[in-house]
Short mmCIF file of C-alpha atoms in Angstrom, two decimals:
data_model
loop_
_atom_site.label_atom_id
_atom_site.label_comp_id
_atom_site.label_asym_id
_atom_site.label_seq_id
_atom_site.Cartn_x
_atom_site.Cartn_y
_atom_site.Cartn_z
CA UNK I 1437 -38.34 -12.50 -49.30
CA UNK I 1438 -34.97 -11.35 -47.91
CA UNK I 1439 -36.17 -12.02 -44.36
CA UNK I 1440 -37.34 -15.46 -45.40
CA UNK I 1441 -34.00 -16.22 -47.04
CA UNK I 1442 -32.11 -14.98 -44.00
CA UNK I 1443 -34.30 -17.09 -41.73
CA UNK I 1444 -33.70 -20.19 -43.84
CA UNK I 1445 -29.95 -19.55 -43.82
CA UNK I 1446 -29.97 -19.21 -40.04
CA UNK I 1447 -31.84 -22.51 -39.66
CA UNK I 1448 -29.45 -24.24 -42.07
CA UNK I 1449 -26.38 -22.98 -40.24
CA UNK I 1450 -27.92 -24.02 -36.92
CA UNK I 1451 -28.52 -27.54 -38.20
CA UNK I 1452 -24.97 -27.82 -39.51
CA UNK I 1453 -23.44 -26.54 -36.27
CA UNK I 1454 -25.51 -28.99 -34.21
CA UNK I 1455 -24.05 -31.91 -36.11
CA UNK I 1456 -20.43 -30.85 -36.08
CA UNK I 1457 -17.98 -32.73 -33.89
CA UNK I 1458 -17.01 -30.91 -30.74
CA UNK I 1459 -14.32 -31.45 -28.13
CA UNK I 1460 -14.17 -32.42 -24.48
CA UNK I 1461 -13.75 -29.73 -21.83
CA UNK I 1462 -10.19 -30.58 -20.78
CA UNK I 1463 -7.60 -27.86 -20.30
CA UNK I 1464 -5.62 -29.03 -23.34
CA UNK I 1465 -8.67 -29.34 -25.60
CA UNK I 1466 -9.91 -26.94 -28.25
CA UNK I 1467 -13.58 -26.02 -28.14
CA UNK I 1468 -14.09 -27.39 -31.65
CA UNK I 1469 -11.76 -29.54 -33.75
CA UNK I 1470 -9.69 -27.91 -36.45
CA UNK I 1471 -6.72 -28.73 -38.65
CA UNK I 1472 -3.27 -28.50 -37.09
CA UNK I 1473 -0.21 -29.12 -39.30
CA UNK I 1474 2.18 -28.82 -36.34
CA UNK I 1475 1.35 -32.06 -34.55
CA UNK I 1476 4.41 -34.12 -33.64
CA UNK I 1477 2.34 -37.17 -32.66
CA UNK I 1478 -1.32 -38.22 -33.05
CA UNK I 1479 -1.04 -37.16 -36.67
CA UNK I 1480 -4.03 -39.23 -37.81
CA UNK I 1481 -6.10 -36.44 -36.24
CA UNK I 1482 -4.16 -33.54 -37.76
CA UNK I 1483 -6.92 -32.68 -40.26
CA UNK I 1484 -9.47 -32.31 -37.47
CA UNK I 1485 -7.87 -32.19 -34.05
CA UNK I 1486 -9.18 -31.39 -30.59
CA UNK I 1487 -5.65 -30.90 -29.22
CA UNK I 1488 -3.01 -28.32 -30.03
CA UNK I 1489 0.20 -29.28 -31.76
CA UNK I 1490 2.37 -28.25 -28.81
CA UNK I 1491 0.55 -30.76 -26.57
CA UNK I 1492 1.75 -33.66 -28.73
CA UNK I 1493 5.39 -32.73 -28.09
CA UNK I 1494 4.98 -34.56 -24.77
CA UNK I 1495 4.36 -37.80 -26.65
CA UNK I 1496 7.76 -38.09 -28.30
CA UNK I 1497 9.43 -41.43 -27.49
CA UNK I 1498 10.33 -42.35 -24.87
CA UNK I 1499 7.30 -40.88 -23.13
CA UNK I 1500 8.06 -40.21 -19.47
CA UNK I 1501 5.34 -37.79 -18.39
CA UNK I 1502 2.17 -36.37 -19.94
CA UNK I 1503 0.99 -33.28 -18.10
CA UNK I 1504 1.43 -34.48 -14.49
CA UNK I 1505 0.99 -38.19 -15.17
CA UNK I 1506 4.26 -40.13 -15.11
CA UNK I 1507 4.28 -43.17 -17.37
CA UNK I 1508 7.57 -44.44 -15.94
CA UNK I 1509 6.77 -44.94 -12.25
CA UNK I 1510 7.60 -48.63 -12.70
CA UNK I 1511 10.29 -48.07 -15.30
CA UNK I 1512 10.27 -46.95 -18.91
CA UNK I 1513 7.60 -48.61 -21.03
CA UNK I 1514 8.63 -50.94 -23.83
CA UNK I 1515 8.27 -49.47 -27.31
CA UNK I 1516 5.38 -51.78 -28.25
CA UNK I 1517 3.48 -50.98 -25.06
CA UNK I 1518 4.07 -47.26 -25.48
CA UNK I 1519 2.44 -47.42 -28.94
CA UNK I 1520 -0.89 -48.45 -27.39
CA UNK I 1521 -0.64 -45.98 -24.51
CA UNK I 1522 -0.15 -43.25 -27.12
CA UNK I 1523 -3.21 -44.42 -29.05
CA UNK I 1524 -5.35 -44.06 -25.93
CA UNK I 1525 -3.86 -40.64 -25.13
CA UNK I 1526 -4.23 -39.41 -28.70
CA UNK I 1527 -7.86 -40.51 -28.87
CA UNK I 1528 -8.73 -38.81 -25.60
CA UNK I 1529 -6.83 -35.59 -26.24
CA UNK I 1530 -7.03 -35.18 -30.01
CA UNK I 1531 -9.79 -37.21 -31.63
CA UNK I 1532 -12.79 -35.19 -32.88
CA UNK I 1533 -14.93 -38.25 -32.09
CA UNK I 1534 -14.14 -38.67 -28.39
CA UNK I 1535 -16.81 -36.18 -27.28
CA UNK I 1536 -19.54 -38.40 -28.74
CA UNK I 1537 -18.94 -40.40 -25.55
CA UNK I 1538 -18.62 -37.42 -23.23
CA UNK I 1539 -19.48 -38.11 -19.59
CA UNK I 1540 -22.53 -35.91 -18.95
CA UNK I 1541 -21.60 -35.61 -15.28
CA UNK I 1542 -17.90 -34.89 -15.86
CA UNK I 1543 -17.43 -33.26 -19.24
CA UNK I 1544 -13.65 -33.46 -19.12
CA UNK I 1545 -13.96 -37.23 -19.39
CA UNK I 1546 -15.42 -39.91 -21.63
CA UNK I 1547 -17.77 -42.75 -20.73
CA UNK I 1548 -18.02 -46.22 -22.27
CA UNK I 1549 -16.36 -45.54 -25.62
CA UNK I 1550 -16.57 -48.93 -27.40
CA UNK I 1551 -13.20 -50.47 -28.22
CA UNK I 1552 -12.71 -53.52 -30.45
CA UNK I 1553 -11.82 -56.70 -28.59
CA UNK I 1554 -8.92 -57.42 -30.93
CA UNK I 1555 -7.51 -53.95 -30.16
CA UNK I 1556 -7.69 -54.74 -26.45
CA UNK I 1557 -6.10 -58.16 -26.91
CA UNK I 1558 -3.26 -56.62 -28.93
CA UNK I 1559 -2.77 -53.95 -26.26
CA UNK I 1560 -2.57 -56.62 -23.55
CA UNK I 1561 -0.12 -58.67 -25.59
CA UNK I 1562 2.07 -55.60 -26.19
CA UNK I 1563 2.18 -54.61 -22.51
CA UNK I 1564 1.96 -57.95 -20.69
CA UNK I 1565 5.63 -57.91 -19.62
CA UNK I 1566 5.73 -54.19 -18.72
CA UNK I 1567 5.20 -53.13 -15.11
CA UNK I 1568 2.50 -51.04 -13.47
CA UNK I 1569 1.54 -50.32 -9.87
CA UNK I 1570 -2.02 -49.12 -10.52
CA UNK I 1571 -4.95 -51.12 -11.87
CA UNK I 1572 -7.10 -48.01 -12.35
CA UNK I 1573 -4.89 -45.10 -13.36
CA UNK I 1574 -7.58 -42.63 -12.32
CA UNK I 1575 -7.99 -43.75 -8.73
CA UNK I 1576 -5.12 -46.03 -7.66
CA UNK I 1577 -2.25 -43.52 -7.58
CA UNK I 1578 -1.37 -41.06 -4.84
CA UNK I 1579 -1.15 -37.51 -6.18
CA UNK I 1580 0.81 -34.45 -5.10
CA UNK I 1581 2.51 -31.44 -6.70
CA UNK I 1582 4.89 -33.82 -8.50
CA UNK I 1583 2.14 -35.88 -10.11
CA UNK I 1584 1.22 -39.51 -9.59
CA UNK I 1585 3.04 -41.86 -7.21
CA UNK I 1586 2.73 -45.59 -6.67
CA UNK I 1587 0.59 -46.70 -3.76
CA UNK I 1588 1.30 -50.38 -4.40
CA UNK I 1589 4.15 -52.53 -5.69
CA UNK I 1590 4.93 -52.78 -9.37
CA UNK I 1591 3.75 -55.97 -11.07
CA UNK I 1592 3.54 -57.09 -14.73
CA UNK I 1593 0.46 -56.08 -16.69
CA UNK I 1594 -0.24 -59.80 -17.11
CA UNK I 1595 -0.59 -60.06 -13.33
CA UNK I 1596 -2.56 -56.83 -12.90
CA UNK I 1597 -5.08 -57.63 -15.67
CA UNK I 1598 -6.66 -60.94 -16.66
CA UNK I 1599 -6.75 -60.26 -20.40
CA UNK I 1600 -7.33 -57.56 -22.99
CA UNK I 1601 -10.96 -57.05 -22.04
CA UNK I 1602 -10.02 -56.52 -18.40
CA UNK I 1603 -7.26 -54.08 -19.37
CA UNK I 1604 -9.53 -51.94 -21.57
CA UNK I 1605 -12.36 -51.84 -19.04
CA UNK I 1606 -10.20 -51.23 -15.96
CA UNK I 1607 -7.15 -49.09 -16.66
CA UNK I 1608 -9.11 -45.88 -17.29
CA UNK I 1609 -12.10 -46.66 -15.10
CA UNK I 1610 -15.36 -46.61 -17.07
CA UNK I 1611 -13.93 -44.52 -19.90
CA UNK I 1612 -13.95 -47.52 -22.25
CA UNK I 1613 -15.95 -50.67 -22.75
CA UNK I 1614 -15.33 -53.63 -25.05
CA UNK I 1615 -17.85 -53.80 -27.86
CA UNK I 1616 -19.65 -57.07 -28.45
CA UNK I 1617 -19.45 -56.30 -32.17
CA UNK I 1618 -16.20 -56.98 -34.02
CA UNK I 1619 -17.17 -54.25 -36.49
CA UNK I 1620 -19.06 -51.47 -34.69
CA UNK I 1621 -16.12 -50.58 -32.45
CA UNK I 1622 -13.05 -48.35 -32.28
CA UNK I 1623 -9.49 -49.41 -33.08
CA UNK I 1624 -8.08 -45.90 -32.61
CA UNK I 1625 -6.70 -45.78 -36.14
CA UNK I 1626 -7.85 -44.35 -39.48
CA UNK I 1627 -10.55 -47.02 -39.76
CA UNK I 1628 -12.50 -45.20 -37.05
CA UNK I 1629 -13.33 -42.41 -39.50
CA UNK I 1630 -15.39 -44.89 -41.48
CA UNK I 1631 -16.94 -46.92 -38.71
CA UNK I 1632 -18.30 -43.87 -36.87
CA UNK I 1633 -21.37 -43.80 -39.11
CA UNK I 1634 -22.30 -47.24 -37.77
CA UNK I 1635 -21.60 -46.38 -34.14
CA UNK I 1636 -23.83 -43.36 -33.70
CA UNK I 1637 -27.62 -43.72 -33.64
CA UNK I 1638 -29.69 -42.23 -36.44
CA UNK I 1639 -32.54 -40.45 -34.68
CA UNK I 1640 -34.29 -39.70 -37.99
CA UNK I 1641 -35.29 -43.31 -38.60
CA UNK I 1642 -38.55 -44.88 -37.44
CA UNK I 1643 -36.99 -48.29 -36.88
CA UNK I 1644 -36.51 -49.74 -33.42
CA UNK I 1645 -33.12 -49.63 -31.71
CA UNK I 1646 -32.59 -53.37 -32.23
CA UNK I 1647 -33.47 -53.11 -35.94
CA UNK I 1648 -31.09 -50.19 -36.34
CA UNK I 1649 -28.23 -52.02 -34.61
CA UNK I 1650 -28.81 -55.12 -36.76
CA UNK I 1651 -28.88 -53.04 -39.95
CA UNK I 1652 -25.75 -51.10 -39.01
CA UNK I 1653 -23.90 -54.28 -38.04
CA UNK I 1654 -24.71 -55.89 -41.39
CA UNK I 1655 -23.70 -52.78 -43.31
CA UNK I 1656 -20.47 -52.50 -41.35
CA UNK I 1657 -19.58 -56.13 -42.05
CA UNK I 1658 -20.42 -55.76 -45.75
CA UNK I 1659 -18.01 -52.84 -45.93
CA UNK I 1660 -15.26 -55.13 -44.67
CA UNK I 1661 -14.64 -53.17 -41.47
CA UNK I 1662 -14.99 -56.13 -39.12
CA UNK I 1663 -11.97 -58.03 -40.39
CA UNK I 1664 -9.18 -58.42 -37.88
CA UNK I 1665 -6.23 -56.53 -39.26
CA UNK I 1666 -2.92 -55.06 -38.21
CA UNK I 1667 -1.95 -51.44 -38.62
CA UNK I 1668 -3.48 -50.16 -41.84
CA UNK I 1669 -1.55 -48.15 -44.35
CA UNK I 1670 -2.28 -44.44 -44.43
CA UNK I 1671 -5.10 -43.75 -46.81
CA UNK I 1672 -6.52 -47.31 -46.91
CA UNK I 1673 -9.92 -46.06 -45.84
CA UNK I 1674 -9.86 -42.63 -47.48
CA UNK I 1675 -12.45 -43.59 -50.10
CA UNK I 1676 -14.96 -44.42 -47.36
CA UNK I 1677 -14.76 -41.23 -45.29
CA UNK I 1678 -18.24 -39.69 -45.28
CA UNK I 1679 -19.57 -39.12 -41.77
CA UNK I 1680 -20.46 -35.43 -41.95
CA UNK I 1681 -23.81 -35.08 -40.21
CA UNK I 1682 -23.55 -37.40 -37.21
CA UNK I 1683 -25.53 -37.04 -34.00
CA UNK I 1684 -23.87 -37.22 -30.56
CA UNK I 1685 -24.62 -40.10 -28.27
CA UNK I 1686 -25.68 -39.22 -24.73
CA UNK I 1687 -25.04 -41.60 -21.85
CA UNK I 1688 -27.10 -41.40 -18.70
CA UNK I 1689 -24.70 -43.06 -16.29
CA UNK I 1690 -22.88 -41.17 -13.58
CA UNK I 1691 -19.35 -42.55 -13.34
CA UNK I 1692 -16.52 -40.10 -13.00
CA UNK I 1693 -14.13 -40.93 -15.77
CA UNK I 1694 -10.96 -40.14 -17.60
CA UNK I 1695 -9.16 -38.15 -16.50
CA UNK I 1696 -9.21 -36.65 -13.02
CA UNK I 1697 -6.02 -34.64 -13.44
CA UNK I 1698 -6.27 -33.24 -16.97
#
C-alpha cells in the first residue's frame, strides 16, 4: 500500500510539474518562474517572474541600454514610446508565459507570440515620431564589443513601418505575430493572465482544432476580454485568474528569433 501511495504521489507531482510555466533559456532568465519582490520595473510579473529583480534596474527611465542593446542610437526615446518598448522587454525577459511560444530551434527566443492588433496600433501611434535606424532589431544593426550600431540612417518609425501590424511583425523578426482575434491575443498587461486559458490548446478534448478555437473565441468574448481598452487598473482581472494547468504550445517553424544577443 505504501509503495502504491508513493507511486501515485510521484505520478501526481510529475503531472503538476509538466504543466507549470517555465522560462526561456536566456542568460538573464530563471529556469522556472518565482516571486521576486525586488523588481524595479515589470512589476506585473513580480508574483511569478522569469527575470531577476536586478535585471529590471536597467529599465528605469530614461532607458538608454539594456544589456548590450542601446535604445538611444537615434536619440532618447519619447516617454510614451519607451512605455511600449518596456512592455516588450518585460514580456520577453520576465513573463512566465513567454516560453509557451519558445522557438524550438533557438530556445533563447520566442516565435509567433500573438499580440492584439489594438496593442500594435497603440504602439505605432506612441512611437511614430521617434527615430530608429533598424527595421529588424535582431538583424539590421552592426554589433561589436560596444553593442549595436546603426548601419543605416535614422528615420521616424512612421517611415520605417507601415502601421502597427507591420511594427509588431517586423521589429523583433518573427518573435511576434498579430492575432486575427481581438480577444485571443496578448496585450502585455494584467489581462494576459486571464486570456492565457483561451490561447493554449486543450489536448484533452476530442473536438477538432477549429471547433476548439471557435469555442474559446466565444468564451473569451463572453468574458469581456475582447473589448478595446486602455491601461487597466491593477487588480481589474484578479477575480478571473485561474490558468493553473496549461499545456505549452509547440511551434514547428525554424526562424531564429528574439534575441540574438541576450
